[in-house]
Amino acid sequence: MQLLCFSGQNNGDLGLDGNIEYTTPTSKESSFLKQKKIKFIVKGGYHTLVVSEEKKYDLIYVTGDNGYGQLGSNHDKIELFTNLKKRVKFIACGFSHTFIVTEEIKCYGLGFYFKDYNNFNEVDRLDIEVIKNIKQVICEGNNTALILQNGDFYVHGDNSYLQLDDNNDNQTVTKFMKSKFSQPIIDIAFGFQHCLMVTKFGEVYGSGNNASYHPLEFIVDIFILLF
């Protein structure tokens, strides 16, 4: 298996030596990745995870910035993270966090807004039926969303601009919360101060900081129809 990388890598997030900017795809030679069946590659702000499929469980390789414990270990180059010996069903990275759902019906979070840096912690207060019905995991900025088969979704992370819930006084949602949005969604995207949702009816809704779009109204109403 050959891994091709390009772009800057000031935090070692490409797993290549040095802080050189690679402007063309560059082969990443790694003793860890040789003859591996790569299942997922995910990228956060400045960190990268590679999941390979093995006989008994999946292996996770990590590289890049670990300032918030989003990789679960201290390192300088690409390395194997051995603490989670599970089959990975979904994996996603936000700017400074990582979220994993396993085939064993468990969820794990690492990094920003998750309680224990440096360890894959099982996420609290997620019903097993919710985990069974996860269709998509989205991590962007400082937020995480879990979209279920029926279009319901659960949210976690930064709420400073009411992008998750306008009735929640907390600036952060540290326990996954079912969204009050009444329509089934098929996709959601987060910026650092807002989010956009697409419903199964093709409508787009947004919430959060709307300052640059409408200077007289800093915060839009939660889930306002945009188009």
PDB file of C-alpha atoms in Angstrom:
ATOM      1  CA  MET A   1       0.000   0.000   0.000  1.00  0.00           C
ATOM      2  CA  GLN A   2       1.430   3.359  -1.059  1.00  0.00           C
ATOM      3  CA  LEU A   3       0.288   6.544   0.714  1.00  0.00           C
ATOM      4  CA  LEU A   4       0.643   9.804  -1.261  1.00  0.00           C
ATOM      5  CA  CYS A   5       0.724  13.099   0.659  1.00  0.00           C
ATOM      6  CA  PHE A   6       0.965  16.778  -0.244  1.00  0.00           C
ATOM      7  CA  SER A   7       0.509  20.260   1.309  1.00  0.00           C
ATOM      8  CA  GLY A   8       2.205  21.906   4.280  1.00  0.00           C
ATOM      9  CA  GLN A   9       2.904  19.946   7.443  1.00  0.00           C
ATOM     10  CA  ASN A  10       4.096  22.275  10.182  1.00  0.00           C
ATOM     11  CA  ASN A  11       2.766  19.852  12.793  1.00  0.00           C
ATOM     12  CA  GLY A  12       3.870  16.642  11.098  1.00  0.00           C
ATOM     13  CA  ASP A  13       0.317  15.896  10.035  1.00  0.00           C
ATOM     14  CA  LEU A  14       1.470  14.285   6.780  1.00  0.00           C
ATOM     15  CA  GLY A  15       3.746  11.889   8.622  1.00  0.00           C
ATOM     16  CA  LEU A  16       6.717  13.003   6.495  1.00  0.00           C
ATOM     17  CA  ASP A  17      10.063  14.121   7.887  1.00  0.00           C
ATOM     18  CA  GLY A  18      10.701  17.809   8.549  1.00  0.00           C
ATOM     19  CA  ASN A  19       8.470  20.855   8.062  1.00  0.00           C
ATOM     20  CA  ILE A  20       8.828  21.004   4.278  1.00  0.00           C
ATOM     21  CA  GLU A  21       5.785  21.985   2.215  1.00  0.00           C
ATOM     22  CA  TYR A  22       5.071  19.267  -0.340  1.00  0.00           C
ATOM     23  CA  THR A  23       3.421  20.844  -3.407  1.00  0.00           C
ATOM     24  CA  THR A  24       3.112  17.588  -5.353  1.00  0.00           C
ATOM     25  CA  PRO A  25       1.906  14.141  -4.151  1.00  0.00           C
ATOM     26  CA  THR A  26       4.794  12.537  -2.274  1.00  0.00           C
ATOM     27  CA  SER A  27       5.066   8.859  -1.382  1.00  0.00           C
ATOM     28  CA  LYS A  28       4.968   8.143   2.336  1.00  0.00           C
ATOM     29  CA  GLU A  29       7.176   5.139   3.024  1.00  0.00           C
ATOM     30  CA  SER A  30       6.285   3.650   6.390  1.00  0.00           C
ATOM     31  CA  SER A  31       7.090   0.326   7.974  1.00  0.00           C
ATOM     32  CA  PHE A  32       3.691   0.550   9.674  1.00  0.00           C
ATOM     33  CA  LEU A  33       1.735   0.862   6.430  1.00  0.00           C
ATOM     34  CA  LYS A  34       3.542  -1.646   4.249  1.00  0.00           C
ATOM     35  CA  GLN A  35       1.242  -4.427   3.049  1.00  0.00           C
ATOM     36  CA  LYS A  36      -1.705  -2.964   4.963  1.00  0.00           C
ATOM     37  CA  LYS A  37      -5.312  -2.840   3.813  1.00  0.00           C
ATOM     38  CA  ILE A  38      -6.242   0.808   4.408  1.00  0.00           C
ATOM     39  CA  LYS A  39      -9.845   1.223   5.527  1.00  0.00           C
ATOM     40  CA  PHE A  40     -10.041   4.954   6.378  1.00  0.00           C
ATOM     41  CA  ILE A  41      -7.876   8.066   6.164  1.00  0.00           C
ATOM     42  CA  VAL A  42      -9.215  11.108   8.035  1.00  0.00           C
ATOM     43  CA  LYS A  43      -7.735  14.569   8.531  1.00  0.00           C
ATOM     44  CA  GLY A  44      -8.367  17.188  11.210  1.00  0.00           C
ATOM     45  CA  GLY A  45      -6.978  20.709  11.530  1.00  0.00           C
ATOM     46  CA  TYR A  46      -3.388  19.523  11.938  1.00  0.00           C
ATOM     47  CA  HIS A  47      -3.708  15.809  12.663  1.00  0.00           C
ATOM     48  CA  THR A  48      -4.217  12.657  10.611  1.00  0.00           C
ATOM     49  CA  LEU A  49      -5.435   9.131  11.376  1.00  0.00           C
ATOM     50  CA  VAL A  50      -5.095   6.060   9.165  1.00  0.00           C
ATOM     51  CA  VAL A  51      -7.126   2.917   9.914  1.00  0.00           C
ATOM     52  CA  SER A  52      -6.003  -0.449   8.562  1.00  0.00           C
ATOM     53  CA  GLU A  53      -8.078  -3.626   8.546  1.00  0.00           C
ATOM     54  CA  GLU A  54      -6.519  -6.606  10.311  1.00  0.00           C
ATOM     55  CA  LYS A  55      -7.764 -10.128  11.075  1.00  0.00           C
ATOM     56  CA  LYS A  56      -9.072  -9.592  14.618  1.00  0.00           C
ATOM     57  CA  TYR A  57      -9.551  -5.809  14.809  1.00  0.00           C
ATOM     58  CA  ASP A  58      -8.622  -2.579  13.054  1.00  0.00           C
ATOM     59  CA  LEU A  59      -5.368  -0.754  13.770  1.00  0.00           C
ATOM     60  CA  ILE A  60      -5.165   3.038  14.044  1.00  0.00           C
ATOM     61  CA  TYR A  61      -2.064   5.009  13.047  1.00  0.00           C
ATOM     62  CA  VAL A  62      -1.753   8.646  14.105  1.00  0.00           C
ATOM     63  CA  THR A  63       0.416  11.641  13.236  1.00  0.00           C
ATOM     64  CA  GLY A  64       0.374  15.428  13.600  1.00  0.00           C
ATOM     65  CA  ASP A  65      -0.697  17.884  16.287  1.00  0.00           C
ATOM     66  CA  ASN A  66      -1.701  16.423  19.651  1.00  0.00           C
ATOM     67  CA  GLY A  67      -2.169  19.670  21.602  1.00  0.00           C
ATOM     68  CA  TYR A  68      -5.632  18.664  22.827  1.00  0.00           C
ATOM     69  CA  GLY A  69      -5.001  14.927  23.030  1.00  0.00           C
ATOM     70  CA  GLN A  70      -6.813  14.310  19.748  1.00  0.00           C
ATOM     71  CA  LEU A  71      -4.361  11.524  18.916  1.00  0.00           C
ATOM     72  CA  GLY A  72      -4.337   9.918  22.335  1.00  0.00           C
ATOM     73  CA  SER A  73      -0.547   9.750  22.699  1.00  0.00           C
ATOM     74  CA  ASN A  74       2.669  11.740  22.472  1.00  0.00           C
ATOM     75  CA  HIS A  75       4.740  11.245  19.342  1.00  0.00           C
ATOM     76  CA  ASP A  76       7.009  12.870  16.768  1.00  0.00           C
ATOM     77  CA  LYS A  77       6.321  10.702  13.701  1.00  0.00           C
ATOM     78  CA  ILE A  78       3.559   8.447  12.453  1.00  0.00           C
ATOM     79  CA  GLU A  79       2.896   5.729  14.998  1.00  0.00           C
ATOM     80  CA  LEU A  80       0.505   2.988  15.975  1.00  0.00           C
ATOM     81  CA  PHE A  81      -2.157   3.714  18.588  1.00  0.00           C
ATOM     82  CA  THR A  82      -2.792   0.386  20.299  1.00  0.00           C
ATOM     83  CA  ASN A  83      -5.318   1.217  23.031  1.00  0.00           C
ATOM     84  CA  LEU A  84      -8.448   0.733  20.916  1.00  0.00           C
ATOM     85  CA  LYS A  85      -8.661  -2.813  19.584  1.00  0.00           C
ATOM     86  CA  LYS A  86     -12.032  -2.631  17.847  1.00  0.00           C
ATOM     87  CA  ARG A  87     -13.596  -2.724  14.394  1.00  0.00           C
ATOM     88  CA  VAL A  88     -14.015   0.889  13.238  1.00  0.00           C
ATOM     89  CA  LYS A  89     -17.377   1.645  11.596  1.00  0.00           C
ATOM     90  CA  PHE A  90     -17.102   5.450  11.396  1.00  0.00           C
ATOM     91  CA  ILE A  91     -14.197   7.786  12.107  1.00  0.00           C
ATOM     92  CA  ALA A  92     -14.032  11.572  11.706  1.00  0.00           C
ATOM     93  CA  CYS A  93     -11.832  14.487  12.789  1.00  0.00           C
ATOM     94  CA  GLY A  94     -12.688  18.053  13.726  1.00  0.00           C
ATOM     95  CA  PHE A  95     -10.104  20.786  14.028  1.00  0.00           C
ATOM     96  CA  SER A  96      -8.777  19.475  17.351  1.00  0.00           C
ATOM     97  CA  HIS A  97     -10.789  16.347  18.094  1.00  0.00           C
ATOM     98  CA  THR A  98     -11.422  12.814  16.864  1.00  0.00           C
ATOM     99  CA  PHE A  99     -14.585  10.700  17.054  1.00  0.00           C
ATOM    100  CA  ILE A 100     -14.973   6.965  16.425  1.00  0.00           C
ATOM    101  CA  VAL A 101     -17.949   4.601  16.244  1.00  0.00           C
ATOM    102  CA  THR A 102     -17.112   0.889  16.352  1.00  0.00           C
ATOM    103  CA  GLU A 103     -18.875  -2.194  15.037  1.00  0.00           C
ATOM    104  CA  GLU A 104     -19.167  -3.250  18.694  1.00  0.00           C
ATOM    105  CA  ILE A 105     -21.752  -0.429  19.141  1.00  0.00           C
ATOM    106  CA  LYS A 106     -19.453   1.880  21.108  1.00  0.00           C
ATOM    107  CA  CYS A 107     -18.575   5.552  20.604  1.00  0.00           C
ATOM    108  CA  TYR A 108     -15.256   7.145  21.561  1.00  0.00           C
ATOM    109  CA  GLY A 109     -14.103  10.758  21.620  1.00  0.00           C
ATOM    110  CA  LEU A 110     -10.661  12.333  21.897  1.00  0.00           C
ATOM    111  CA  GLY A 111      -9.499  15.921  22.172  1.00  0.00           C
ATOM    112  CA  PHE A 112     -11.317  19.253  22.383  1.00  0.00           C
ATOM    113  CA  TYR A 113     -14.550  19.116  24.463  1.00  0.00           C
ATOM    114  CA  PHE A 114     -14.049  15.457  25.350  1.00  0.00           C
ATOM    115  CA  LYS A 115     -13.310  14.839  29.002  1.00  0.00           C
ATOM    116  CA  ASP A 116     -10.119  12.788  29.049  1.00  0.00           C
ATOM    117  CA  TYR A 117      -7.242  13.772  26.784  1.00  0.00           C
ATOM    118  CA  ASN A 118      -4.815  10.988  25.787  1.00  0.00           C
ATOM    119  CA  ASN A 119      -7.351   8.156  26.033  1.00  0.00           C
ATOM    120  CA  PHE A 120     -10.186   6.917  23.850  1.00  0.00           C
ATOM    121  CA  ASN A 121     -13.083   7.469  26.239  1.00  0.00           C
ATOM    122  CA  GLU A 122     -16.431   5.858  25.702  1.00  0.00           C
ATOM    123  CA  VAL A 123     -18.937   8.687  25.227  1.00  0.00           C
ATOM    124  CA  ASP A 124     -21.493   9.128  27.991  1.00  0.00           C
ATOM    125  CA  ARG A 125     -25.279   9.189  27.627  1.00  0.00           C
ATOM    126  CA  LEU A 126     -25.693   7.772  24.159  1.00  0.00           C
ATOM    127  CA  ASP A 127     -28.378   5.123  24.058  1.00  0.00           C
ATOM    128  CA  ILE A 128     -27.372   1.881  22.353  1.00  0.00           C
ATOM    129  CA  GLU A 129     -30.301   2.234  19.918  1.00  0.00           C
ATOM    130  CA  VAL A 130     -28.980   5.641  18.881  1.00  0.00           C
ATOM    131  CA  ILE A 131     -25.536   4.190  18.175  1.00  0.00           C
ATOM    132  CA  LYS A 132     -27.038   1.271  16.221  1.00  0.00           C
ATOM    133  CA  ASN A 133     -28.865   3.708  13.950  1.00  0.00           C
ATOM    134  CA  ILE A 134     -26.021   6.110  13.160  1.00  0.00           C
ATOM    135  CA  LYS A 135     -25.863   6.709   9.410  1.00  0.00           C
ATOM    136  CA  GLN A 136     -23.181   9.377   9.282  1.00  0.00           C
ATOM    137  CA  VAL A 137     -20.631  10.998  11.611  1.00  0.00           C
ATOM    138  CA  ILE A 138     -19.561  14.569  10.887  1.00  0.00           C
ATOM    139  CA  CYS A 139     -16.769  16.376  12.724  1.00  0.00           C
ATOM    140  CA  GLU A 140     -15.900  19.895  11.589  1.00  0.00           C
ATOM    141  CA  GLY A 141     -14.507  22.889  13.453  1.00  0.00           C
ATOM    142  CA  ASN A 142     -15.183  22.239  17.138  1.00  0.00           C
ATOM    143  CA  ASN A 143     -18.410  20.304  16.638  1.00  0.00           C
ATOM    144  CA  THR A 144     -19.630  16.756  16.082  1.00  0.00           C
ATOM    145  CA  ALA A 145     -22.955  15.583  14.644  1.00  0.00           C
ATOM    146  CA  LEU A 146     -24.391  12.077  14.489  1.00  0.00           C
ATOM    147  CA  ILE A 147     -27.041  11.682  11.779  1.00  0.00           C
ATOM    148  CA  LEU A 148     -29.403   8.736  12.258  1.00  0.00           C
ATOM    149  CA  GLN A 149     -31.153   6.590   9.671  1.00  0.00           C
ATOM    150  CA  ASN A 150     -34.468   8.410  10.234  1.00  0.00           C
ATOM    151  CA  GLY A 151     -32.947  11.894   9.797  1.00  0.00           C
ATOM    152  CA  ASP A 152     -32.779  12.796  13.487  1.00  0.00           C
ATOM    153  CA  PHE A 153     -29.391  14.033  14.657  1.00  0.00           C
ATOM    154  CA  TYR A 154     -27.390  14.535  17.835  1.00  0.00           C
ATOM    155  CA  VAL A 155     -24.920  17.397  18.355  1.00  0.00           C
ATOM    156  CA  HIS A 156     -21.883  18.062  20.544  1.00  0.00           C
ATOM    157  CA  GLY A 157     -19.298  20.792  21.039  1.00  0.00           C
ATOM    158  CA  ASP A 158     -19.127  24.567  20.670  1.00  0.00           C
ATOM    159  CA  ASN A 159     -22.397  26.508  21.103  1.00  0.00           C
ATOM    160  CA  SER A 160     -20.893  29.982  21.571  1.00  0.00           C
ATOM    161  CA  TYR A 161     -22.932  31.394  18.685  1.00  0.00           C
ATOM    162  CA  LEU A 162     -26.060  29.309  19.336  1.00  0.00           C
ATOM    163  CA  GLN A 163     -25.237  27.180  16.318  1.00  0.00           C
ATOM    164  CA  LEU A 164     -26.477  24.065  18.130  1.00  0.00           C
ATOM    165  CA  ASP A 165     -29.295  25.293  20.364  1.00  0.00           C
ATOM    166  CA  ASP A 166     -30.632  28.812  20.968  1.00  0.00           C
ATOM    167  CA  ASN A 167     -32.296  27.726  24.233  1.00  0.00           C
ATOM    168  CA  ASN A 168     -29.091  26.405  25.781  1.00  0.00           C
ATOM    169  CA  ASP A 169     -27.285  28.915  28.007  1.00  0.00           C
ATOM    170  CA  ASN A 170     -24.099  26.845  27.936  1.00  0.00           C
ATOM    171  CA  GLN A 171     -21.433  27.910  25.467  1.00  0.00           C
ATOM    172  CA  THR A 172     -20.508  24.256  25.022  1.00  0.00           C
ATOM    173  CA  VAL A 173     -22.575  21.081  24.711  1.00  0.00           C
ATOM    174  CA  THR A 174     -20.406  18.503  26.457  1.00  0.00           C
ATOM    175  CA  LYS A 175     -22.969  15.671  26.371  1.00  0.00           C
ATOM    176  CA  PHE A 176     -24.516  14.647  23.073  1.00  0.00           C
ATOM    177  CA  MET A 177     -27.907  16.319  22.722  1.00  0.00           C
ATOM    178  CA  LYS A 178     -30.719  15.425  20.345  1.00  0.00           C
ATOM    179  CA  SER A 179     -31.416  18.398  18.091  1.00  0.00           C
ATOM    180  CA  LYS A 180     -34.796  20.123  18.405  1.00  0.00           C
ATOM    181  CA  PHE A 181     -34.905  20.610  14.644  1.00  0.00           C
ATOM    182  CA  SER A 182     -38.183  19.064  13.459  1.00  0.00           C
ATOM    183  CA  GLN A 183     -37.283  17.995   9.917  1.00  0.00           C
ATOM    184  CA  PRO A 184     -35.222  14.937   8.894  1.00  0.00           C
ATOM    185  CA  ILE A 185     -31.810  15.907   7.543  1.00  0.00           C
ATOM    186  CA  ILE A 186     -29.446  14.214   5.117  1.00  0.00           C
ATOM    187  CA  ASP A 187     -26.341  16.346   5.743  1.00  0.00           C
ATOM    188  CA  ILE A 188     -24.891  18.961   8.067  1.00  0.00           C
ATOM    189  CA  ALA A 189     -21.793  21.148   7.878  1.00  0.00           C
ATOM    190  CA  PHE A 190     -20.121  23.221  10.604  1.00  0.00           C
ATOM    191  CA  GLY A 191     -18.014  26.346  10.451  1.00  0.00           C
ATOM    192  CA  PHE A 192     -16.411  27.694  13.610  1.00  0.00           C
ATOM    193  CA  GLN A 193     -19.410  29.948  14.297  1.00  0.00           C
ATOM    194  CA  HIS A 194     -22.339  28.471  12.360  1.00  0.00           C
ATOM    195  CA  CYS A 195     -23.847  25.345  10.852  1.00  0.00           C
ATOM    196  CA  LEU A 196     -25.867  24.489   7.753  1.00  0.00           C
ATOM    197  CA  MET A 197     -28.313  21.605   7.382  1.00  0.00           C
ATOM    198  CA  VAL A 198     -29.871  20.005   4.310  1.00  0.00           C
ATOM    199  CA  THR A 199     -33.235  18.295   4.763  1.00  0.00           C
ATOM    200  CA  LYS A 200     -34.452  15.290   2.810  1.00  0.00           C
ATOM    201  CA  PHE A 201     -36.848  17.740   1.094  1.00  0.00           C
ATOM    202  CA  GLY A 202     -33.920  19.669  -0.395  1.00  0.00           C
ATOM    203  CA  GLU A 203     -34.210  22.703   1.898  1.00  0.00           C
ATOM    204  CA  VAL A 204     -31.165  24.338   3.497  1.00  0.00           C
ATOM    205  CA  TYR A 205     -31.292  25.748   7.025  1.00  0.00           C
ATOM    206  CA  GLY A 206     -28.643  27.627   8.972  1.00  0.00           C
ATOM    207  CA  SER A 207     -27.909  28.765  12.510  1.00  0.00           C
ATOM    208  CA  GLY A 208     -25.191  30.681  14.317  1.00  0.00           C
ATOM    209  CA  ASN A 209     -23.204  33.797  13.510  1.00  0.00           C
ATOM    210  CA  ASN A 210     -24.697  35.665  10.561  1.00  0.00           C
ATOM    211  CA  ALA A 211     -22.726  38.899  10.999  1.00  0.00           C
ATOM    212  CA  SER A 212     -21.121  39.121   7.572  1.00  0.00           C
ATOM    213  CA  TYR A 213     -24.391  38.296   5.784  1.00  0.00           C
ATOM    214  CA  HIS A 214     -26.654  40.665   7.739  1.00  0.00           C
ATOM    215  CA  PRO A 215     -24.652  43.213   9.810  1.00  0.00           C
ATOM    216  CA  LEU A 216     -27.703  44.377  11.766  1.00  0.00           C
ATOM    217  CA  GLU A 217     -28.391  40.931  13.170  1.00  0.00           C
ATOM    218  CA  PHE A 218     -25.401  39.213  14.783  1.00  0.00           C
ATOM    219  CA  ILE A 219     -27.116  35.933  15.641  1.00  0.00           C
ATOM    220  CA  VAL A 220     -29.738  34.414  13.368  1.00  0.00           C
ATOM    221  CA  ASP A 221     -32.684  32.520  14.759  1.00  0.00           C
ATOM    222  CA  ILE A 222     -31.942  28.852  15.237  1.00  0.00           C
ATOM    223  CA  PHE A 223     -32.554  26.837  12.036  1.00  0.00           C
ATOM    224  CA  ILE A 224     -33.647  29.708   9.786  1.00  0.00           C
ATOM    225  CA  LEU A 225     -34.523  28.714   6.205  1.00  0.00           C
ATOM    226  CA  LEU A 226     -31.895  30.130   3.834  1.00  0.00           C
ATOM    227  CA  PHE A 227     -33.193  29.208   0.386  1.00  0.00           C
TER     228      PHE A 227
END
